[in-house]
Amino acid sequence: WVIETGDLSGTAINQKVKFNSNISLKAIRTWFVSYNNPVFTNLRMKIYSNYNDGPLKLLHTSTNAWSSGQITSATYGLREIYFEFAEPFKKGADEYYVVLTADSYTGTDSSHLAWVAGFPNPVYSTGITEDTTTLTSYPRQLSVVGAEI
């Protein structure tokens, strides 16, 4: 999922999530590709409520942020990073949106950040038809760190 200029200033880069049970969320781990060393600061993850299959109200913002140099100093790179939260309570029956935001980002065909899809082995595969014909509908590679409450 290539991230273009302007995509990280609102709620355009998002992924719907549903937790299996009520949890106290500590962090969300995910993967990014850095293509030709794009520059950005303050890459954060935010959690929004869901309304009509889209982000509605901001509920939580990660307590940590990443810059391009912290993810990789190489021209091209793949890295798993994490976003920490102040242990918000989540209701297992509700759906949420995780949203990525950043400052000072310019994404082009020749230099961009990409959010990695969970293909071919998604962490959570419930409701996913696992084959190449559904590749474009695969969720982003996310791992939830928390405790069931």
Coordinates of C-alpha atoms in Angstrom, one line a residue:
W1 CA 0.0 0.0 0.0
V2 CA 2.0 3.0 -1.3
I3 CA 1.5 6.1 0.8
E4 CA 1.3 9.3 -1.4
T5 CA 1.8 13.0 -0.5
G6 CA -1.1 14.2 1.7
D7 CA -2.2 10.7 2.7
L8 CA -0.6 11.0 6.2
S9 CA -2.3 14.3 7.1
G10 CA -5.8 13.0 7.7
T11 CA -7.4 9.6 7.9
A12 CA -6.8 8.2 4.4
I13 CA -4.3 5.6 5.5
N14 CA -6.3 3.3 7.7
Q15 CA -7.2 -0.3 8.6
K16 CA -10.3 -1.5 10.2
V17 CA -9.7 -3.7 13.3
K18 CA -11.9 -5.7 15.6
F19 CA -10.4 -7.2 18.8
N20 CA -11.5 -10.7 19.7
S21 CA -12.3 -9.7 23.3
N22 CA -12.1 -6.8 25.7
I23 CA -8.5 -5.8 25.9
S24 CA -6.1 -3.4 27.5
L25 CA -4.1 -2.4 24.5
K26 CA -0.3 -1.8 25.0
A27 CA 1.0 -1.6 21.5
I28 CA 0.4 -2.4 17.8
R29 CA 3.3 -3.8 15.7
T30 CA 3.3 -3.3 12.0
W31 CA 5.6 -3.4 8.9
F32 CA 6.7 -0.7 6.5
V33 CA 8.8 -0.6 3.3
S34 CA 10.9 2.5 2.8
Y35 CA 11.5 2.9 -1.0
N36 CA 14.3 5.3 -2.0
N37 CA 14.6 6.9 1.5
P38 CA 11.5 9.1 1.8
V39 CA 11.7 11.8 4.5
F40 CA 9.1 12.3 7.3
T41 CA 8.8 13.0 11.0
N42 CA 6.3 12.1 13.7
L43 CA 4.8 8.9 12.1
R44 CA 2.1 8.0 14.6
M45 CA -0.8 5.6 14.8
K46 CA -4.2 6.7 16.0
I47 CA -7.3 4.8 16.9
Y48 CA -10.7 6.0 15.7
S49 CA -14.2 4.9 16.3
N50 CA -16.0 3.3 13.3
Y51 CA -19.0 4.9 11.6
N52 CA -20.4 3.6 8.3
D53 CA -17.1 1.8 7.5
G54 CA -14.8 4.8 8.1
P55 CA -13.0 6.6 10.9
L56 CA -15.2 8.9 12.9
K57 CA -13.9 10.1 16.3
L58 CA -10.3 10.1 17.5
L59 CA -10.1 7.9 20.6
H60 CA -6.3 7.4 21.1
T61 CA -3.0 8.5 19.7
S62 CA 0.2 6.5 20.1
T63 CA 2.6 7.8 22.8
N64 CA 5.6 7.3 20.5
A65 CA 6.4 8.6 17.0
W66 CA 9.0 7.6 14.4
S67 CA 11.0 9.5 11.9
S68 CA 12.3 8.2 8.6
G69 CA 15.9 7.9 10.0
Q70 CA 14.7 5.8 12.9
I71 CA 13.0 3.3 10.7
T72 CA 16.0 2.9 8.3
S73 CA 19.0 4.8 7.2
A74 CA 19.3 2.6 4.0
T75 CA 18.0 3.7 0.7
Y76 CA 15.6 0.8 0.6
G77 CA 14.4 -1.1 3.7
L78 CA 11.8 -3.3 5.3
R79 CA 11.2 -2.9 9.1
E80 CA 8.7 -3.8 11.7
I81 CA 8.0 -1.0 14.2
Y82 CA 5.6 -0.6 17.1
F83 CA 3.2 2.1 18.3
E84 CA 2.6 2.2 22.0
F85 CA -0.6 3.3 23.7
A86 CA -1.5 4.4 27.2
E87 CA -3.4 1.1 27.7
P88 CA -6.8 2.1 26.4
F89 CA -9.7 -0.2 27.1
K90 CA -11.3 -1.7 23.9
K91 CA -14.6 -3.4 23.7
G92 CA -14.2 -6.7 21.8
A93 CA -17.6 -6.4 20.0
D94 CA -16.8 -3.0 18.4
E95 CA -14.9 -2.2 15.3
Y96 CA -12.2 0.5 15.2
Y97 CA -9.9 2.1 12.6
V98 CA -6.2 2.4 13.1
V99 CA -4.9 5.4 11.2
L100 CA -1.4 6.5 10.3
T101 CA -0.3 10.1 10.3
A102 CA 3.0 11.9 9.9
D103 CA 4.5 15.4 9.4
S104 CA 6.7 16.6 6.5
Y105 CA 6.0 13.6 4.2
T106 CA 6.2 13.7 0.4
G107 CA 5.5 10.4 -1.3
T108 CA 6.1 9.9 -5.1
D109 CA 6.5 6.9 -7.4
S110 CA 10.2 7.2 -7.0
S111 CA 10.4 7.7 -3.2
H112 CA 7.7 6.6 -0.7
L113 CA 6.7 4.7 2.4
A114 CA 4.5 1.6 2.0
W115 CA 2.4 -0.1 4.6
V116 CA 2.9 -3.9 4.3
A117 CA -0.1 -6.2 3.6
G118 CA -0.4 -9.4 5.6
F119 CA 0.1 -11.5 2.4
P120 CA 0.7 -14.5 2.2
N121 CA 0.5 -15.2 6.0
P122 CA -1.7 -12.7 7.8
V123 CA -1.4 -12.6 11.6
Y124 CA -5.2 -12.7 11.9
S125 CA -6.9 -14.6 9.0
T126 CA -10.5 -14.7 10.1
G127 CA -12.8 -13.8 7.2
I128 CA -9.9 -13.7 4.7
T129 CA -9.8 -15.9 1.5
E130 CA -6.2 -16.7 1.4
D131 CA -5.1 -16.7 -2.2
T132 CA -3.6 -14.3 -4.8
T133 CA -7.0 -13.3 -6.3
T134 CA -7.8 -11.4 -3.0
L135 CA -4.3 -9.8 -2.6
T136 CA -5.6 -6.2 -2.9
S137 CA -8.1 -6.8 -0.1
Y138 CA -5.7 -8.2 2.4
P139 CA -5.4 -6.3 5.7
R140 CA -2.2 -4.6 6.7
Q141 CA 0.3 -6.7 8.7
L142 CA -0.7 -5.8 12.3
S143 CA 0.0 -7.6 15.6
V144 CA -1.7 -6.5 18.8
V145 CA 0.1 -6.4 22.1
G146 CA -2.1 -6.3 25.2
A147 CA -4.0 -8.2 27.8
E148 CA -7.5 -9.7 27.8
I149 CA -9.6 -8.1 30.5

